[in-house]
PDB file of C-alpha atoms in Angstrom:
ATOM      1  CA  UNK A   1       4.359  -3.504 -13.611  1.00  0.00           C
ATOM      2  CA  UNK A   2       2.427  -4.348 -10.573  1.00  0.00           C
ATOM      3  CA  UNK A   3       4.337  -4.324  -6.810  1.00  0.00           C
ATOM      4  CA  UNK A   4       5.131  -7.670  -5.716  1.00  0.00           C
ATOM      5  CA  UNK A   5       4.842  -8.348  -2.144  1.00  0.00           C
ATOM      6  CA  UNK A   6       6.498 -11.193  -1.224  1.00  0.00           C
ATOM      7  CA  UNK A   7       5.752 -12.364   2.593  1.00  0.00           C
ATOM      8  CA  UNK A   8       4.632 -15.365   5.199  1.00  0.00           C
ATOM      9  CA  UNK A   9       1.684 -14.029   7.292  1.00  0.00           C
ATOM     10  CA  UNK A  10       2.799 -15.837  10.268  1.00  0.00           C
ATOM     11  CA  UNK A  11       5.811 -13.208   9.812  1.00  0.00           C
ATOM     12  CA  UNK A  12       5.143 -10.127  12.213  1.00  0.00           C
ATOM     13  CA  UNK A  13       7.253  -7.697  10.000  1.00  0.00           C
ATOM     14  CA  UNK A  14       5.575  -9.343   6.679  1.00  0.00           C
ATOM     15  CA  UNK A  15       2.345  -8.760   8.161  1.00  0.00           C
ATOM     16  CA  UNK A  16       3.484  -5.002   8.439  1.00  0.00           C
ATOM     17  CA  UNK A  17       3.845  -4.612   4.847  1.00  0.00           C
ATOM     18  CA  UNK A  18       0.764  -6.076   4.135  1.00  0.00           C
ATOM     19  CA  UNK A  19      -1.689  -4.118   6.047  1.00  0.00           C
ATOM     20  CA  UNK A  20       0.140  -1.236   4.734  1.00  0.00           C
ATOM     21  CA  UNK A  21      -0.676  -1.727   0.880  1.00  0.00           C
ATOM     22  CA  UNK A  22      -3.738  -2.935   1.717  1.00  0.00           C
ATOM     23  CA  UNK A  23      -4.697   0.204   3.622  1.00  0.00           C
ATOM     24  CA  UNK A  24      -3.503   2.674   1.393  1.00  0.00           C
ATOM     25  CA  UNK A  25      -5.153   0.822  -1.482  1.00  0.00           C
ATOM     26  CA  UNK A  26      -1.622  -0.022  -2.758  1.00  0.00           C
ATOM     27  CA  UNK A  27      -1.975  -2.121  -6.531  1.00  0.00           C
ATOM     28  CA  UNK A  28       0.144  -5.613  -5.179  1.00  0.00           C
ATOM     29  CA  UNK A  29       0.159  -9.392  -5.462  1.00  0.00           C
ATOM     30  CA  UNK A  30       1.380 -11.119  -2.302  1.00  0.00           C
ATOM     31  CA  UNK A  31       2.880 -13.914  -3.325  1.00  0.00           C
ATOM     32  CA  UNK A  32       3.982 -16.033  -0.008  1.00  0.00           C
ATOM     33  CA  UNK A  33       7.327 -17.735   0.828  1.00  0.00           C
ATOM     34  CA  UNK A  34       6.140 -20.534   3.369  1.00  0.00           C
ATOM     35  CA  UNK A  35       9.170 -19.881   6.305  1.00  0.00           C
ATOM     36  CA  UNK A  36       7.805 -23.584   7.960  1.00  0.00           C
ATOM     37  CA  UNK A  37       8.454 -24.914   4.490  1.00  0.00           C
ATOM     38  CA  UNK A  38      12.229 -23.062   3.686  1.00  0.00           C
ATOM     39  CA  UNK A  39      10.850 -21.183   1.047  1.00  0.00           C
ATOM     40  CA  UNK A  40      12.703 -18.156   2.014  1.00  0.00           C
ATOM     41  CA  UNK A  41      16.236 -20.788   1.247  1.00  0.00           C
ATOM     42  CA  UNK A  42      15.444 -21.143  -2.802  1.00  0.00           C
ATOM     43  CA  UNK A  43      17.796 -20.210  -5.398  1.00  0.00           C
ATOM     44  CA  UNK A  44      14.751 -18.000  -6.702  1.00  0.00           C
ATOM     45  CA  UNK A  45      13.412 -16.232  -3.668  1.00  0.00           C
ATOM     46  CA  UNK A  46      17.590 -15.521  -2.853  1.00  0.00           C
ATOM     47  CA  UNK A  47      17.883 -13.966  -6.096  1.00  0.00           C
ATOM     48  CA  UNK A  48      15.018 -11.201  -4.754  1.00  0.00           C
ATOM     49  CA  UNK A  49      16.726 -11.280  -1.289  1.00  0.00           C
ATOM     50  CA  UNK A  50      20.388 -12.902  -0.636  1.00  0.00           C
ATOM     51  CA  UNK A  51      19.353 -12.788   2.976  1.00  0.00           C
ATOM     52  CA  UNK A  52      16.594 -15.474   2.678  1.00  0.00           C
ATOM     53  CA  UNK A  53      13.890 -13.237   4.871  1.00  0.00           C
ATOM     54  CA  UNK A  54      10.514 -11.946   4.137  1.00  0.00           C
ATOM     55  CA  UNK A  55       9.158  -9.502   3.871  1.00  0.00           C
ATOM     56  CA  UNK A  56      10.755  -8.257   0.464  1.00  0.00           C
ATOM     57  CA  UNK A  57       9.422  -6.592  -2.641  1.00  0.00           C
ATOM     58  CA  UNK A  58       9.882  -6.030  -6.369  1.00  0.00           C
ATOM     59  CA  UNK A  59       8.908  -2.688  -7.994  1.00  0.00           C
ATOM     60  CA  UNK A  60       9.858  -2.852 -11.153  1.00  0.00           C
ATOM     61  CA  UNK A  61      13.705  -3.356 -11.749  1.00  0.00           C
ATOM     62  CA  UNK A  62      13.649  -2.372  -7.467  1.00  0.00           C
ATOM     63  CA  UNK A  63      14.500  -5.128  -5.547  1.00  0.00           C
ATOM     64  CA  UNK A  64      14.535  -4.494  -1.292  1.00  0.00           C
ATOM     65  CA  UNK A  65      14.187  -6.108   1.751  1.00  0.00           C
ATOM     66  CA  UNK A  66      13.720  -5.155   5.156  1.00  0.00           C
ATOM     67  CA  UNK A  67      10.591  -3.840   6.480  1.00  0.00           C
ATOM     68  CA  UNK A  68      11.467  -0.915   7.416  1.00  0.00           C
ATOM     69  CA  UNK A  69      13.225   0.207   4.475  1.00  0.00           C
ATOM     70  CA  UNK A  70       9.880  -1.126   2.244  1.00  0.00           C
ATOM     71  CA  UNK A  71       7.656   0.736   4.931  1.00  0.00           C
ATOM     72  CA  UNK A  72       9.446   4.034   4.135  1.00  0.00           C
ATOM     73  CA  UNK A  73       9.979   3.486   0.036  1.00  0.00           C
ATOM     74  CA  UNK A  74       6.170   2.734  -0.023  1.00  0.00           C
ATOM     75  CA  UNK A  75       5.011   5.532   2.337  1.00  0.00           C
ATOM     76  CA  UNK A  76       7.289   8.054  -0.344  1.00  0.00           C
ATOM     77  CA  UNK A  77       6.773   6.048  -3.602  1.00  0.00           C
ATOM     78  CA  UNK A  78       3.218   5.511  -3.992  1.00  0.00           C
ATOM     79  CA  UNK A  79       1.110   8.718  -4.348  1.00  0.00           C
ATOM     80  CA  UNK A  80      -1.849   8.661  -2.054  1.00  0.00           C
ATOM     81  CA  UNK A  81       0.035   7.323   0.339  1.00  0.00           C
ATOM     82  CA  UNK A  82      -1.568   9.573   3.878  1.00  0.00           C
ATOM     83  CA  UNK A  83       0.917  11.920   5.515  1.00  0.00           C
ATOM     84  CA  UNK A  84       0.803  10.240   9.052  1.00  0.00           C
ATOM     85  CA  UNK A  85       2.553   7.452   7.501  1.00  0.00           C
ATOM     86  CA  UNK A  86       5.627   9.106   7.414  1.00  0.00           C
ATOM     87  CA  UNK A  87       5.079  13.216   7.264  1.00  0.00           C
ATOM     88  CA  UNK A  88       6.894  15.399   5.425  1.00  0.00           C
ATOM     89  CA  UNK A  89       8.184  16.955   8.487  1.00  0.00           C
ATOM     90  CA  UNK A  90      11.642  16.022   9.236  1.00  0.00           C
ATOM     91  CA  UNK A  91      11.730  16.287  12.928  1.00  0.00           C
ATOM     92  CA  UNK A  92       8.477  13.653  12.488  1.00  0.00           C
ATOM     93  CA  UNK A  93      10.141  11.576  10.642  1.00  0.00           C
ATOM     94  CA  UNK A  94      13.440  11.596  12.264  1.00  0.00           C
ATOM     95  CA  UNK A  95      11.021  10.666  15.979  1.00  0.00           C
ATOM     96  CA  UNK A  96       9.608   7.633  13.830  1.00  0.00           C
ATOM     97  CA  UNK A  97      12.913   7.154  13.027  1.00  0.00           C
ATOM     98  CA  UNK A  98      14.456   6.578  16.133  1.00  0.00           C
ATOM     99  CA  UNK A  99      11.344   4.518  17.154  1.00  0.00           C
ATOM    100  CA  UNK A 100      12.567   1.927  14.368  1.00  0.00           C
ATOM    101  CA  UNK A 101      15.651   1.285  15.072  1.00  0.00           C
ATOM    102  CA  UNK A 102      14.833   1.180  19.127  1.00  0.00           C
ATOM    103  CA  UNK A 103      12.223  -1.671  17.832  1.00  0.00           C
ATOM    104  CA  UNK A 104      15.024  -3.726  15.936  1.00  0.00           C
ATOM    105  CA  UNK A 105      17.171  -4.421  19.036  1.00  0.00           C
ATOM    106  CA  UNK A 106      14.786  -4.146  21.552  1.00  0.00           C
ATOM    107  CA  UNK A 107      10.753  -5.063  21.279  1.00  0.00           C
ATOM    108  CA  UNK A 108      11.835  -7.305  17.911  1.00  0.00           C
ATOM    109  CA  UNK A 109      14.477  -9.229  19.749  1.00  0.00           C
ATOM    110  CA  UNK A 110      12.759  -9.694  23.338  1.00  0.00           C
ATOM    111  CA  UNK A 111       9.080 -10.416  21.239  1.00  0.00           C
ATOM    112  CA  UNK A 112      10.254 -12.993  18.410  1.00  0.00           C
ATOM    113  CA  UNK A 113      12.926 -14.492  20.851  1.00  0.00           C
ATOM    114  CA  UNK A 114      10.480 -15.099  23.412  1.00  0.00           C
ATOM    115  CA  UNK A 115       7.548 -16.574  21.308  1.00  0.00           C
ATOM    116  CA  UNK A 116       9.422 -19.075  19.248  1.00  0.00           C
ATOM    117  CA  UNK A 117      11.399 -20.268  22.727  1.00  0.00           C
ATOM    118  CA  UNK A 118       8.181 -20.698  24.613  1.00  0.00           C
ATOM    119  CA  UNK A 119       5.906 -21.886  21.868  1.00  0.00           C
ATOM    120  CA  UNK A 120       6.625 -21.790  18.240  1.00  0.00           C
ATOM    121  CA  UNK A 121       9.833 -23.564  17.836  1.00  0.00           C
ATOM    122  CA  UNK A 122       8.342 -26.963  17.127  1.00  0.00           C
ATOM    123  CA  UNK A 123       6.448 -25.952  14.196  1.00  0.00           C
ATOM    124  CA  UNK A 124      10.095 -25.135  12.818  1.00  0.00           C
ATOM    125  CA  UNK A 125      11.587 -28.479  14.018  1.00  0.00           C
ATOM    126  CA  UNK A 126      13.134 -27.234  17.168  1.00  0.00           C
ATOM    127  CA  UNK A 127      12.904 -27.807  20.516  1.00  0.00           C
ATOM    128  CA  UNK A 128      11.590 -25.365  22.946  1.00  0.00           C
ATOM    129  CA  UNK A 129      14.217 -23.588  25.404  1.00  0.00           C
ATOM    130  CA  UNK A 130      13.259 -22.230  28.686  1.00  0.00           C
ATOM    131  CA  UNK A 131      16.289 -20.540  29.501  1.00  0.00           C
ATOM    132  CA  UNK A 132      15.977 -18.321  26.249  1.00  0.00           C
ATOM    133  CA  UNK A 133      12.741 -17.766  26.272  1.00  0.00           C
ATOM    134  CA  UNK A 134      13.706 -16.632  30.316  1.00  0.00           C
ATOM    135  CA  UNK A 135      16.147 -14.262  28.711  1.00  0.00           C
ATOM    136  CA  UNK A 136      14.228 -13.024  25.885  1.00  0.00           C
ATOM    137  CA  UNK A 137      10.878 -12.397  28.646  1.00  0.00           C
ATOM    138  CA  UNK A 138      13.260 -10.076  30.253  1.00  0.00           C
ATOM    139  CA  UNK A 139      13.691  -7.782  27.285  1.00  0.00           C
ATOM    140  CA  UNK A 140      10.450  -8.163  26.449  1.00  0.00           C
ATOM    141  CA  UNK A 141       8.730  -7.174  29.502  1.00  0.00           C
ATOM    142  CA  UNK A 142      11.638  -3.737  29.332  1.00  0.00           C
ATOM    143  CA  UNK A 143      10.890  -2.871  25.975  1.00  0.00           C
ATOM    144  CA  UNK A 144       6.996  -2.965  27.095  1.00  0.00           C
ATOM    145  CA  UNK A 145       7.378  -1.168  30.237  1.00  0.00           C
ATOM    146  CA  UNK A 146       9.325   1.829  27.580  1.00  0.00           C
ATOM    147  CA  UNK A 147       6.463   1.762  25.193  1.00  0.00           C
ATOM    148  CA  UNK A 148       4.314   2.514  27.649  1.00  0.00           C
ATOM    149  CA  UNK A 149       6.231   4.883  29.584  1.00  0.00           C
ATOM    150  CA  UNK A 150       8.309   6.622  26.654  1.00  0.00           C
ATOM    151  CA  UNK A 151       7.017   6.216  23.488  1.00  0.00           C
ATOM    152  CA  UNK A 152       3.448   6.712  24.637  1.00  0.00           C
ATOM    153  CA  UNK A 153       4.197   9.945  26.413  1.00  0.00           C
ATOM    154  CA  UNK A 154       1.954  12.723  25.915  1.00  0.00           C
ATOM    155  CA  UNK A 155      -1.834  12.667  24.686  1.00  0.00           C
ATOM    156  CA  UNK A 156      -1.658  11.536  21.600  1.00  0.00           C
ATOM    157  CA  UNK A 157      -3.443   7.756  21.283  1.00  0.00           C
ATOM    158  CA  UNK A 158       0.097   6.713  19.003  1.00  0.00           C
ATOM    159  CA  UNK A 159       3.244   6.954  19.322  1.00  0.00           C
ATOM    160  CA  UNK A 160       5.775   9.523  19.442  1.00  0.00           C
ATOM    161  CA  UNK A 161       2.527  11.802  20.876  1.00  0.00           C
ATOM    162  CA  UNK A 162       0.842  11.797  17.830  1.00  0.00           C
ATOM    163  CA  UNK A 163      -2.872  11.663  16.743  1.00  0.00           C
ATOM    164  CA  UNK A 164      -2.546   9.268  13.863  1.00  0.00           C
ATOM    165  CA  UNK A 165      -0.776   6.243  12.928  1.00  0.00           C
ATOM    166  CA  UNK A 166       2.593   5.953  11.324  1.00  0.00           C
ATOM    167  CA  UNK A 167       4.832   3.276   9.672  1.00  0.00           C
ATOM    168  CA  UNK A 168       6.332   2.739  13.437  1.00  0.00           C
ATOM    169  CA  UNK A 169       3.037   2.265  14.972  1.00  0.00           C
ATOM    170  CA  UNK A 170       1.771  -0.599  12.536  1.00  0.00           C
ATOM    171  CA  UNK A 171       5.472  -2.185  12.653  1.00  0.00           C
ATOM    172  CA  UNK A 172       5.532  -2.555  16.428  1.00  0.00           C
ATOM    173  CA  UNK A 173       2.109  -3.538  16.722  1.00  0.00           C
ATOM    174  CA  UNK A 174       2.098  -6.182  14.367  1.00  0.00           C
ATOM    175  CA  UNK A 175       5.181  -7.393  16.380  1.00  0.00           C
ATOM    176  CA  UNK A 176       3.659  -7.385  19.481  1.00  0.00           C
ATOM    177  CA  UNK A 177       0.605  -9.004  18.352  1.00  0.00           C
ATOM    178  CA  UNK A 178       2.906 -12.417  17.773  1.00  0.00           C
ATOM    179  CA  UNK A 179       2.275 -12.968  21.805  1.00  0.00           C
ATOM    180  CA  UNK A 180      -1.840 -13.471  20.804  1.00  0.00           C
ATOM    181  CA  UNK A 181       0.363 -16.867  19.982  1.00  0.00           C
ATOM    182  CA  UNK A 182       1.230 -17.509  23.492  1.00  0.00           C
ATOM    183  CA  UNK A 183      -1.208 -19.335  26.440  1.00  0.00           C
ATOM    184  CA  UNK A 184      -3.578 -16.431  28.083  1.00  0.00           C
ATOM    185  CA  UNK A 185      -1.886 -16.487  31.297  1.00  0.00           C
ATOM    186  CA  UNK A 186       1.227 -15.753  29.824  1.00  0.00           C
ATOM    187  CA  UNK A 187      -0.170 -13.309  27.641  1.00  0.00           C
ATOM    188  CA  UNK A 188      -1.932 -11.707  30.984  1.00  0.00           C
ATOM    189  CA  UNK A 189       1.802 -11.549  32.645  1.00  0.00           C
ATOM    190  CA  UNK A 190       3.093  -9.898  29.392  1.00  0.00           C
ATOM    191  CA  UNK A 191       0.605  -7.230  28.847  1.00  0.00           C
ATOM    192  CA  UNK A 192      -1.734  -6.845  31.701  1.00  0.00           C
ATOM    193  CA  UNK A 193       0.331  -4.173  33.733  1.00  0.00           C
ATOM    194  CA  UNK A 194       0.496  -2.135  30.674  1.00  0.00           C
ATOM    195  CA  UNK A 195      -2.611  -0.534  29.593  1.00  0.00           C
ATOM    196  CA  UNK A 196      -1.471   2.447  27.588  1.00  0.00           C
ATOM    197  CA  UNK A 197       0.193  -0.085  25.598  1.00  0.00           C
ATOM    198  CA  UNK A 198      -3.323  -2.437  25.263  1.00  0.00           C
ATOM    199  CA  UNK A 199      -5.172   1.246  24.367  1.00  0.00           C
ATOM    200  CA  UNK A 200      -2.326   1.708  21.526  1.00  0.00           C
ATOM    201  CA  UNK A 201      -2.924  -1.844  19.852  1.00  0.00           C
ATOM    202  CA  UNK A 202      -6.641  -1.018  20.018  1.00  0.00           C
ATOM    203  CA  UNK A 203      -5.849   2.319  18.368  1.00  0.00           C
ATOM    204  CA  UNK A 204      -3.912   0.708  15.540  1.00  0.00           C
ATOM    205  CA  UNK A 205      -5.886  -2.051  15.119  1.00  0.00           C
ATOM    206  CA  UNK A 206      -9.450   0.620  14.866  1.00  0.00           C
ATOM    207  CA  UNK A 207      -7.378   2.798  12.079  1.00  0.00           C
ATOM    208  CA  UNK A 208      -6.116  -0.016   9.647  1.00  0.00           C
ATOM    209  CA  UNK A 209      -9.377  -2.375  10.164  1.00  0.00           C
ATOM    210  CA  UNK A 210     -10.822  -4.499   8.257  1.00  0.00           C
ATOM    211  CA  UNK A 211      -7.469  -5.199   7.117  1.00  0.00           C
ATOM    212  CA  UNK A 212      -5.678  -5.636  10.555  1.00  0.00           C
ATOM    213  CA  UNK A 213      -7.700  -8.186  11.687  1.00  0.00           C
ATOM    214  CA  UNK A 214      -8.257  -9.833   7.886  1.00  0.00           C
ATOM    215  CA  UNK A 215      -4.098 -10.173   8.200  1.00  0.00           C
ATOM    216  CA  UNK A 216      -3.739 -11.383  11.674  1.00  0.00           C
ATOM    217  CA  UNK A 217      -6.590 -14.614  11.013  1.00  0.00           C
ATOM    218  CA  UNK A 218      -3.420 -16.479  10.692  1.00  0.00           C
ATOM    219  CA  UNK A 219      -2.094 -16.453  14.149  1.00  0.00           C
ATOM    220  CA  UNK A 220      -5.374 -17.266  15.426  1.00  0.00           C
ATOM    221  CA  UNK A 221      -5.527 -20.111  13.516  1.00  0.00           C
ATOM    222  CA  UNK A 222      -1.739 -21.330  14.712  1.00  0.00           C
ATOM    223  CA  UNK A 223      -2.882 -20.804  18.000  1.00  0.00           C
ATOM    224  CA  UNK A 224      -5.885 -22.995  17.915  1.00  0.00           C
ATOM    225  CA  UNK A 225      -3.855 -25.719  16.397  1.00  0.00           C
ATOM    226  CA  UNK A 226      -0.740 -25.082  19.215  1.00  0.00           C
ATOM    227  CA  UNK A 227      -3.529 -25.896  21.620  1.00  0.00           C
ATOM    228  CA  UNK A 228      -5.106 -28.830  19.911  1.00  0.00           C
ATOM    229  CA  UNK A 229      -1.563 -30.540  19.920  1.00  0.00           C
ATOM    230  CA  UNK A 230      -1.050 -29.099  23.932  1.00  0.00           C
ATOM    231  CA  UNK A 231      -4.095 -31.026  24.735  1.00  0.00           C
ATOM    232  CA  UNK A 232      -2.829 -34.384  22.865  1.00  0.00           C
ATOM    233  CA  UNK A 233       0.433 -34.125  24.461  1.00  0.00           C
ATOM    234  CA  UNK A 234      -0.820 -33.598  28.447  1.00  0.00           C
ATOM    235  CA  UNK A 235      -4.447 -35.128  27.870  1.00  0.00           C
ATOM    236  CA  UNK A 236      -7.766 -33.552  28.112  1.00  0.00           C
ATOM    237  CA  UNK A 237      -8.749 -35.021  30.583  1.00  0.00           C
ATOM    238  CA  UNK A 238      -5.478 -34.256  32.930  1.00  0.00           C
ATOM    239  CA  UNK A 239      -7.983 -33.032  35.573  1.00  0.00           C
ATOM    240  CA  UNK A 240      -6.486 -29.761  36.004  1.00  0.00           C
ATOM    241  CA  UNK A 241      -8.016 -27.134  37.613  1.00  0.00           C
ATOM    242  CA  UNK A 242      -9.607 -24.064  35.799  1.00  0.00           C
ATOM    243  CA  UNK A 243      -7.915 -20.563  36.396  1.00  0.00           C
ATOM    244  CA  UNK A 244      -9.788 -18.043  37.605  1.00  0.00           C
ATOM    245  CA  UNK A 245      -7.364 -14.763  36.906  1.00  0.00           C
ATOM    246  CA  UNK A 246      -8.406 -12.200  34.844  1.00  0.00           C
ATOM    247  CA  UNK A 247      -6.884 -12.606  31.155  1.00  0.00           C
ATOM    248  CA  UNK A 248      -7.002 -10.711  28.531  1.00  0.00           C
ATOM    249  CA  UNK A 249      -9.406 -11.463  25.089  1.00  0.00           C
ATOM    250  CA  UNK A 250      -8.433 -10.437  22.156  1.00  0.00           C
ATOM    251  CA  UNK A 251     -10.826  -8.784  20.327  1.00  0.00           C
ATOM    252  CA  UNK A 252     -10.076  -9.955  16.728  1.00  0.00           C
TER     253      UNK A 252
END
C-alpha cells in the first residue's frame, strides 16, 4: 500500500515531509488538509491524528503524526533513504537529536508565533497582535542569533558541523523560510545580521532542489496576495516614500 502523506503546504513542518519523500524518491500521495478551511477538525482526518495537525502519515496499518517522528520513521523505513539523513552513527544522530527538540521550543515557537501575529492571522479569521508578535520577535531573533553562532559552528556548510544535510537541517529551514511571508524590511531586520544562517538556507535549498523551491511556490503566492490586500487597505497611491535599505531577495 502506497505512503499517504497527508499535509497543507502553507504548513512549515508539512512542507518538511514533503521535500523529504520527494527527494529521496519516496512512492506517496499527498493528499492536503486545507488548515484555512478546518480540514485538520474532521471526524476523518481526527481518526488519522486525534490532535487535528498536519503533517501526518499512513503506512499501512501505521498511523503517526509529528514531523519529527515521520522525519525519523521515513529516514529508517524506506530503503534508499541517504545516510546524512539521519546516519547510523549514534553520536550523529543523538547531535540531530538535540537540534530537534531545541527547534520545538525555540526557532518553532519564536518563527510561527511571530509570522501569524504580524501577518498571517487574518487569513485564519484573527486579528493581528503586536504585542505577541513583539514577544515572539524576541525569541525569534535568539534562536537566530544560536543558529548562527551554535549550531553552525565549525566548517561544515550544515548543521551540527556537518557536510551534508540531515532531517534537522530541512526541518528548520523550512521553518524559517515562513518569514519569506513577512514585508522585506522586516525580513531584512530578521535575517540580515546573520549570514551564516542565509549561507545555510542556500545550502539546503541547493541539496533538495528542484523540490525545495517546487514546495515553497505556495508562500510566494500568499505573499503576493498579503500584499495585494495591504495595498487595498492603505491605497496605492498613499504617496509613501520608497526605501532605499538594502533587503534581502529571495532567490526562489
Amino acid at each position: 500500500m502506497k505512503l499517504k502523506v497527508y499535509a497543507d503546504r502553507m504548513s512549515q513542518p508539512s512542507r518538511a515531509v514533503i521535500i523529504f519523500c520527494k527527494v529521496n524518491g519516496l512512492d506517496f500521495e499527498e493528499i492536503e488538509v486545507r488548515l484555512a478551511k478546518r480540514e485538520q477538525y474532521s471526524p476523518e482526518f481526527k481518526e488519522i491524528n486525534p490532535m487535528a495537525k498536519v503533517p501526518a502519515i499512513v503506512d499501512g496499518r501505521l498511523k503517526l503524526f509529528e514531523s519529527h517522528a515521520i522525519l525519523i520513521y521515513l529516514a529508517c523505513a524506506f530503503p534508499g533513504v541517504a545516510d546524512h539523513w539521519y546516519p547510523n552513527d549514534l553520536s550523529k544522530r543523538a547531535r540531530i537529536h538535540s537540534v530537534l527538540d531545541w527547534h520545538h521550543s525555540n526557532l518553532r515557537f519564536g518563527a510561527a508565533k511571530f509570522v501569524l501575529n504580524k501577518k498571517l492571522a487574518p487569513a485564519f479569521g484573527l486579528p493581528l497582535n503586536p504585542e505577541a508578535a513583539a514577544e515572539a520577535e524576541k525569541i525569534l531573533s535568539s534562536s537566530l542569533s544560536k543558529i548562527e553562532s551554535f549550531w553552525l559552528k565549525g566548517s561544515g556548510r550544515f548543521l551540527v558541523g556537518s557536510n551534508q544535510p540531515s532531517i534537522a537541517d530541512i526541518s528548520l529551514v523550512c521553518e524559517i523560510m515562513e518569514l519569506e511571508l513577512l514585508d522585506e524590511e522586516d525580513r531584512t531586520r530578521l535575517l540580515g545580521p546573520h549570514k551564516k544562517v542565509q549561507e545555510w538556507i542556500e545550502s539546503t535549498r541547493r541539496a533538495t532542489r528542484p523540490h525545495f523551491d517546487e514546495v515553497h511556490k505556495v508562500l510566494f503566492k500568499v505573499k503576493e496576495k498579503l500584499q495585494k490586500q495591504q495595498l487595498l487597505g492603505t491605497g496605492a497611491s498613499s504617496g509613501t516614500a520608497t526605501s532605499h535599505k538594502t533587503s534581502l531577495h529571495s532567490k526562489i
